[in-house]
Amino acid sequence: MKYMLLIYASTTDEPECSVSDWQDYEKAMRDAGVLVSGHSLQDLVTATIVQVDADGRRTVTDGPFGESREVLGGYDVIDVGSLDEALDWAARCPGSRDGKVVVRPIADFGN
């Protein structure tokens, strides 16, 4: 089953993990054959919000946004046999030390 690991980082604390920690984690996922895809996101100030109102008018707003103590920093999609395995990979993620990792099953609509 596929799970998305949403990696949230603190905006107030200095990261405890190094680039090497992230590289080792990605290598471990690749070596285990569970990594489907994953990406880091650029800084929050590069984000853009699109909203469409009831009349179909589009509003585009540039970041940064209201104060937040955490920000979505990236994600990994993994393919593992169970939620327990997904939770194990989330716990190994360097981001779980600096922030938190939200584990969400990916919906399968038979496509």
Short mmCIF file of N, CA and C in Angstrom, two decimals:
data_model
loop_
_atom_site.label_atom_id
_atom_site.label_comp_id
_atom_site.label_asym_id
_atom_site.label_seq_id
_atom_site.Cartn_x
_atom_site.Cartn_y
_atom_site.Cartn_z
N MET A 1 0.84 -1.17 0.00
CA MET A 1 0.00 0.00 0.00
C MET A 1 0.89 1.23 0.00
N LYS A 2 0.44 2.27 -0.69
CA LYS A 2 1.22 3.50 -0.77
C LYS A 2 0.77 4.48 0.31
N TYR A 3 1.78 5.13 0.90
CA TYR A 3 1.56 6.14 1.92
C TYR A 3 2.36 7.38 1.56
N MET A 4 1.80 8.55 1.87
CA MET A 4 2.54 9.79 1.73
C MET A 4 3.00 10.21 3.12
N LEU A 5 4.28 10.49 3.22
CA LEU A 5 4.86 11.02 4.45
C LEU A 5 5.02 12.52 4.24
N LEU A 6 4.20 13.31 4.90
CA LEU A 6 4.25 14.77 4.80
C LEU A 6 5.17 15.27 5.90
N ILE A 7 6.26 15.88 5.51
CA ILE A 7 7.33 16.24 6.44
C ILE A 7 7.21 17.73 6.79
N TYR A 8 6.85 17.99 8.04
CA TYR A 8 6.69 19.36 8.52
C TYR A 8 7.90 19.75 9.37
N ALA A 9 8.40 20.96 9.13
CA ALA A 9 9.55 21.47 9.86
C ALA A 9 9.12 22.64 10.73
N SER A 10 9.79 22.79 11.82
CA SER A 10 9.55 23.93 12.71
C SER A 10 10.09 25.19 12.06
N THR A 11 9.37 26.29 12.21
CA THR A 11 9.87 27.56 11.70
C THR A 11 10.62 28.33 12.77
N THR A 12 10.63 27.80 13.98
CA THR A 12 11.25 28.54 15.09
C THR A 12 12.54 27.91 15.59
N ASP A 13 12.77 26.63 15.32
CA ASP A 13 13.95 25.94 15.83
C ASP A 13 14.96 25.68 14.71
N GLU A 14 16.21 25.63 15.08
CA GLU A 14 17.27 25.24 14.14
C GLU A 14 17.18 23.74 13.90
N PRO A 15 17.36 23.30 12.65
CA PRO A 15 17.30 21.87 12.38
C PRO A 15 18.38 21.09 13.13
N GLU A 16 18.01 19.93 13.63
CA GLU A 16 18.97 19.06 14.31
C GLU A 16 19.65 18.10 13.34
N CYS A 17 19.07 17.92 12.17
CA CYS A 17 19.61 16.94 11.23
C CYS A 17 20.39 17.64 10.12
N SER A 18 21.32 16.89 9.57
CA SER A 18 22.20 17.42 8.53
C SER A 18 21.75 16.94 7.15
N VAL A 19 22.35 17.50 6.14
CA VAL A 19 22.09 17.04 4.77
C VAL A 19 22.45 15.56 4.65
N SER A 20 23.51 15.17 5.30
CA SER A 20 23.94 13.77 5.30
C SER A 20 22.86 12.86 5.90
N ASP A 21 22.19 13.32 6.96
CA ASP A 21 21.10 12.53 7.55
C ASP A 21 20.00 12.28 6.53
N TRP A 22 19.65 13.32 5.76
CA TRP A 22 18.60 13.19 4.74
C TRP A 22 19.05 12.26 3.61
N GLN A 23 20.30 12.39 3.20
CA GLN A 23 20.83 11.53 2.14
C GLN A 23 20.84 10.07 2.58
N ASP A 24 21.24 9.81 3.81
CA ASP A 24 21.26 8.44 4.34
C ASP A 24 19.85 7.86 4.40
N TYR A 25 18.89 8.67 4.82
CA TYR A 25 17.49 8.23 4.91
C TYR A 25 16.95 7.88 3.52
N GLU A 26 17.19 8.74 2.54
CA GLU A 26 16.73 8.46 1.18
C GLU A 26 17.39 7.20 0.63
N LYS A 27 18.68 7.04 0.88
CA LYS A 27 19.39 5.84 0.41
C LYS A 27 18.79 4.59 1.05
N ALA A 28 18.47 4.65 2.34
CA ALA A 28 17.88 3.50 3.03
C ALA A 28 16.53 3.14 2.42
N MET A 29 15.73 4.14 2.08
CA MET A 29 14.43 3.87 1.45
C MET A 29 14.62 3.26 0.06
N ARG A 30 15.58 3.80 -0.70
CA ARG A 30 15.85 3.25 -2.04
C ARG A 30 16.34 1.81 -1.94
N ASP A 31 17.29 1.58 -1.03
CA ASP A 31 17.86 0.25 -0.87
C ASP A 31 16.80 -0.77 -0.43
N ALA A 32 15.83 -0.32 0.37
CA ALA A 32 14.76 -1.21 0.83
C ALA A 32 13.67 -1.39 -0.23
N GLY A 33 13.75 -0.59 -1.30
CA GLY A 33 12.77 -0.70 -2.39
C GLY A 33 11.40 -0.14 -2.05
N VAL A 34 11.33 0.77 -1.07
CA VAL A 34 10.02 1.32 -0.68
C VAL A 34 9.76 2.72 -1.23
N LEU A 35 10.79 3.43 -1.67
CA LEU A 35 10.62 4.81 -2.12
C LEU A 35 9.99 4.85 -3.51
N VAL A 36 8.84 5.50 -3.61
CA VAL A 36 8.17 5.71 -4.91
C VAL A 36 8.61 7.05 -5.47
N SER A 37 8.53 8.10 -4.66
CA SER A 37 8.98 9.43 -5.05
C SER A 37 9.10 10.29 -3.81
N GLY A 38 9.77 11.40 -3.95
CA GLY A 38 9.89 12.33 -2.84
C GLY A 38 10.59 13.59 -3.30
N HIS A 39 10.22 14.69 -2.68
CA HIS A 39 10.82 15.98 -3.04
C HIS A 39 10.83 16.90 -1.84
N SER A 40 11.84 17.75 -1.78
CA SER A 40 11.84 18.87 -0.85
C SER A 40 11.15 20.03 -1.55
N LEU A 41 10.52 20.88 -0.77
CA LEU A 41 9.86 22.04 -1.33
C LEU A 41 10.72 23.27 -1.15
N GLN A 42 10.63 24.21 -2.10
CA GLN A 42 11.37 25.46 -1.96
C GLN A 42 10.80 26.25 -0.79
N ASP A 43 11.50 27.31 -0.43
CA ASP A 43 11.12 28.14 0.70
C ASP A 43 9.67 28.63 0.57
N LEU A 44 9.02 28.80 1.70
CA LEU A 44 7.62 29.21 1.75
C LEU A 44 7.35 30.50 0.99
N VAL A 45 8.32 31.41 0.93
CA VAL A 45 8.10 32.69 0.24
C VAL A 45 7.91 32.51 -1.26
N THR A 46 8.19 31.33 -1.80
CA THR A 46 7.99 31.07 -3.23
C THR A 46 6.59 30.54 -3.52
N ALA A 47 5.79 30.30 -2.49
CA ALA A 47 4.47 29.70 -2.66
C ALA A 47 3.45 30.70 -3.18
N THR A 48 2.43 30.18 -3.84
CA THR A 48 1.33 30.97 -4.36
C THR A 48 0.03 30.23 -4.06
N ILE A 49 -0.99 30.98 -3.62
CA ILE A 49 -2.31 30.40 -3.35
C ILE A 49 -3.26 30.79 -4.46
N VAL A 50 -4.04 29.82 -4.95
CA VAL A 50 -5.08 30.09 -5.93
C VAL A 50 -6.42 29.72 -5.30
N GLN A 51 -7.35 30.66 -5.34
CA GLN A 51 -8.71 30.41 -4.86
C GLN A 51 -9.69 30.87 -5.94
N VAL A 52 -10.80 30.13 -6.07
CA VAL A 52 -11.84 30.49 -7.03
C VAL A 52 -13.13 30.69 -6.25
N ASP A 53 -13.76 31.87 -6.42
CA ASP A 53 -14.99 32.15 -5.68
C ASP A 53 -16.20 31.55 -6.39
N ALA A 54 -17.36 31.72 -5.81
CA ALA A 54 -18.60 31.12 -6.34
C ALA A 54 -18.92 31.60 -7.76
N ASP A 55 -18.45 32.79 -8.14
CA ASP A 55 -18.69 33.33 -9.48
C ASP A 55 -17.62 32.90 -10.49
N GLY A 56 -16.68 32.07 -10.04
CA GLY A 56 -15.63 31.59 -10.94
C GLY A 56 -14.45 32.53 -11.07
N ARG A 57 -14.40 33.59 -10.27
CA ARG A 57 -13.26 34.52 -10.33
C ARG A 57 -12.10 33.96 -9.54
N ARG A 58 -10.94 34.03 -10.17
CA ARG A 58 -9.73 33.50 -9.55
C ARG A 58 -9.00 34.61 -8.80
N THR A 59 -8.53 34.28 -7.60
CA THR A 59 -7.70 35.17 -6.80
C THR A 59 -6.38 34.47 -6.57
N VAL A 60 -5.30 35.17 -6.86
CA VAL A 60 -3.95 34.63 -6.67
C VAL A 60 -3.25 35.47 -5.61
N THR A 61 -2.71 34.80 -4.59
CA THR A 61 -2.02 35.47 -3.50
C THR A 61 -0.63 34.87 -3.34
N ASP A 62 0.37 35.73 -3.29
CA ASP A 62 1.74 35.27 -3.07
C ASP A 62 1.99 35.07 -1.59
N GLY A 63 2.95 34.15 -1.27
CA GLY A 63 3.38 33.95 0.11
C GLY A 63 4.34 35.06 0.48
N PRO A 64 4.84 35.15 1.71
CA PRO A 64 4.55 34.22 2.80
C PRO A 64 3.17 34.45 3.40
N PHE A 65 2.77 33.55 4.23
CA PHE A 65 1.43 33.56 4.78
C PHE A 65 1.46 33.94 6.25
N GLY A 66 0.31 33.86 6.90
CA GLY A 66 0.22 34.19 8.32
C GLY A 66 1.22 33.42 9.14
N GLU A 67 1.47 33.90 10.33
CA GLU A 67 2.44 33.24 11.20
C GLU A 67 2.10 31.77 11.41
N SER A 68 3.11 30.98 11.36
CA SER A 68 2.96 29.54 11.55
C SER A 68 4.18 29.03 12.29
N ARG A 69 3.97 28.01 13.10
CA ARG A 69 5.09 27.42 13.82
C ARG A 69 5.70 26.26 13.06
N GLU A 70 5.03 25.85 11.98
CA GLU A 70 5.57 24.76 11.17
C GLU A 70 5.18 24.98 9.72
N VAL A 71 5.96 24.38 8.84
CA VAL A 71 5.74 24.53 7.42
C VAL A 71 6.00 23.19 6.74
N LEU A 72 5.20 22.87 5.72
CA LEU A 72 5.42 21.65 4.95
C LEU A 72 6.70 21.83 4.16
N GLY A 73 7.69 21.00 4.47
CA GLY A 73 9.00 21.13 3.85
C GLY A 73 9.25 20.16 2.71
N GLY A 74 8.46 19.09 2.64
CA GLY A 74 8.64 18.11 1.59
C GLY A 74 7.80 16.89 1.86
N TYR A 75 7.97 15.90 1.00
CA TYR A 75 7.18 14.68 1.14
C TYR A 75 7.91 13.50 0.53
N ASP A 76 7.53 12.33 0.96
CA ASP A 76 7.97 11.08 0.34
C ASP A 76 6.73 10.23 0.14
N VAL A 77 6.69 9.53 -0.97
CA VAL A 77 5.66 8.51 -1.19
C VAL A 77 6.37 7.17 -1.12
N ILE A 78 5.86 6.30 -0.24
CA ILE A 78 6.47 4.99 -0.07
C ILE A 78 5.43 3.92 -0.34
N ASP A 79 5.90 2.75 -0.70
CA ASP A 79 5.03 1.61 -0.95
C ASP A 79 5.48 0.49 -0.03
N VAL A 80 4.68 0.23 1.01
CA VAL A 80 5.02 -0.75 2.03
C VAL A 80 3.84 -1.66 2.29
N GLY A 81 4.04 -2.70 3.08
CA GLY A 81 3.01 -3.69 3.31
C GLY A 81 1.96 -3.34 4.34
N SER A 82 2.23 -2.34 5.20
CA SER A 82 1.28 -2.05 6.26
C SER A 82 1.50 -0.64 6.81
N LEU A 83 0.51 -0.18 7.56
CA LEU A 83 0.64 1.10 8.24
C LEU A 83 1.81 1.07 9.23
N ASP A 84 2.00 -0.05 9.90
CA ASP A 84 3.11 -0.16 10.85
C ASP A 84 4.45 0.08 10.16
N GLU A 85 4.62 -0.48 8.96
CA GLU A 85 5.86 -0.24 8.22
C GLU A 85 6.00 1.23 7.84
N ALA A 86 4.90 1.85 7.43
CA ALA A 86 4.93 3.27 7.09
C ALA A 86 5.32 4.11 8.31
N LEU A 87 4.77 3.76 9.47
CA LEU A 87 5.10 4.47 10.70
C LEU A 87 6.57 4.29 11.07
N ASP A 88 7.11 3.09 10.81
CA ASP A 88 8.53 2.86 11.07
C ASP A 88 9.40 3.77 10.20
N TRP A 89 9.05 3.90 8.92
CA TRP A 89 9.81 4.78 8.02
C TRP A 89 9.66 6.24 8.44
N ALA A 90 8.45 6.62 8.86
CA ALA A 90 8.24 8.00 9.34
C ALA A 90 9.10 8.29 10.56
N ALA A 91 9.22 7.33 11.46
CA ALA A 91 10.03 7.51 12.66
C ALA A 91 11.52 7.63 12.33
N ARG A 92 11.95 6.99 11.24
CA ARG A 92 13.35 7.06 10.82
C ARG A 92 13.67 8.37 10.11
N CYS A 93 12.65 9.08 9.65
CA CYS A 93 12.83 10.32 8.89
C CYS A 93 13.50 11.38 9.76
N PRO A 94 14.56 12.02 9.25
CA PRO A 94 15.20 13.08 10.03
C PRO A 94 14.21 14.19 10.42
N GLY A 95 13.21 14.42 9.59
CA GLY A 95 12.22 15.45 9.90
C GLY A 95 11.39 15.16 11.14
N SER A 96 11.33 13.90 11.55
CA SER A 96 10.58 13.57 12.76
C SER A 96 11.29 14.07 14.01
N ARG A 97 12.59 14.36 13.89
CA ARG A 97 13.35 14.90 15.03
C ARG A 97 13.21 16.41 15.13
N ASP A 98 13.10 17.07 13.98
CA ASP A 98 13.03 18.54 13.94
C ASP A 98 11.60 19.06 13.94
N GLY A 99 10.67 18.26 13.50
CA GLY A 99 9.28 18.68 13.37
C GLY A 99 8.38 17.50 13.57
N LYS A 100 7.63 17.17 12.53
CA LYS A 100 6.77 15.99 12.60
C LYS A 100 6.55 15.46 11.20
N VAL A 101 6.14 14.20 11.13
CA VAL A 101 5.84 13.55 9.87
C VAL A 101 4.41 13.03 9.96
N VAL A 102 3.57 13.48 9.06
CA VAL A 102 2.18 13.02 9.00
C VAL A 102 2.13 11.90 7.97
N VAL A 103 1.56 10.76 8.35
CA VAL A 103 1.47 9.59 7.49
C VAL A 103 0.02 9.47 6.99
N ARG A 104 -0.14 9.50 5.65
CA ARG A 104 -1.47 9.42 5.07
C ARG A 104 -1.49 8.33 4.00
N PRO A 105 -2.45 7.39 4.06
CA PRO A 105 -2.58 6.42 2.99
C PRO A 105 -3.03 7.14 1.72
N ILE A 106 -2.54 6.67 0.59
CA ILE A 106 -2.95 7.23 -0.69
C ILE A 106 -4.17 6.47 -1.18
N ALA A 107 -5.20 7.21 -1.53
CA ALA A 107 -6.44 6.59 -2.00
C ALA A 107 -6.22 5.91 -3.34
N ASP A 108 -6.79 4.74 -3.49
CA ASP A 108 -6.71 3.99 -4.73
C ASP A 108 -8.11 3.89 -5.32
N PHE A 109 -8.32 4.58 -6.42
CA PHE A 109 -9.63 4.58 -7.06
C PHE A 109 -9.67 3.61 -8.25
N GLY A 110 -8.70 2.68 -8.28
CA GLY A 110 -8.66 1.68 -9.33
C GLY A 110 -8.22 2.19 -10.68
N ASN A 111 -7.51 3.31 -10.70
CA ASN A 111 -7.03 3.86 -11.97
C ASN A 111 -5.72 3.27 -12.36
#
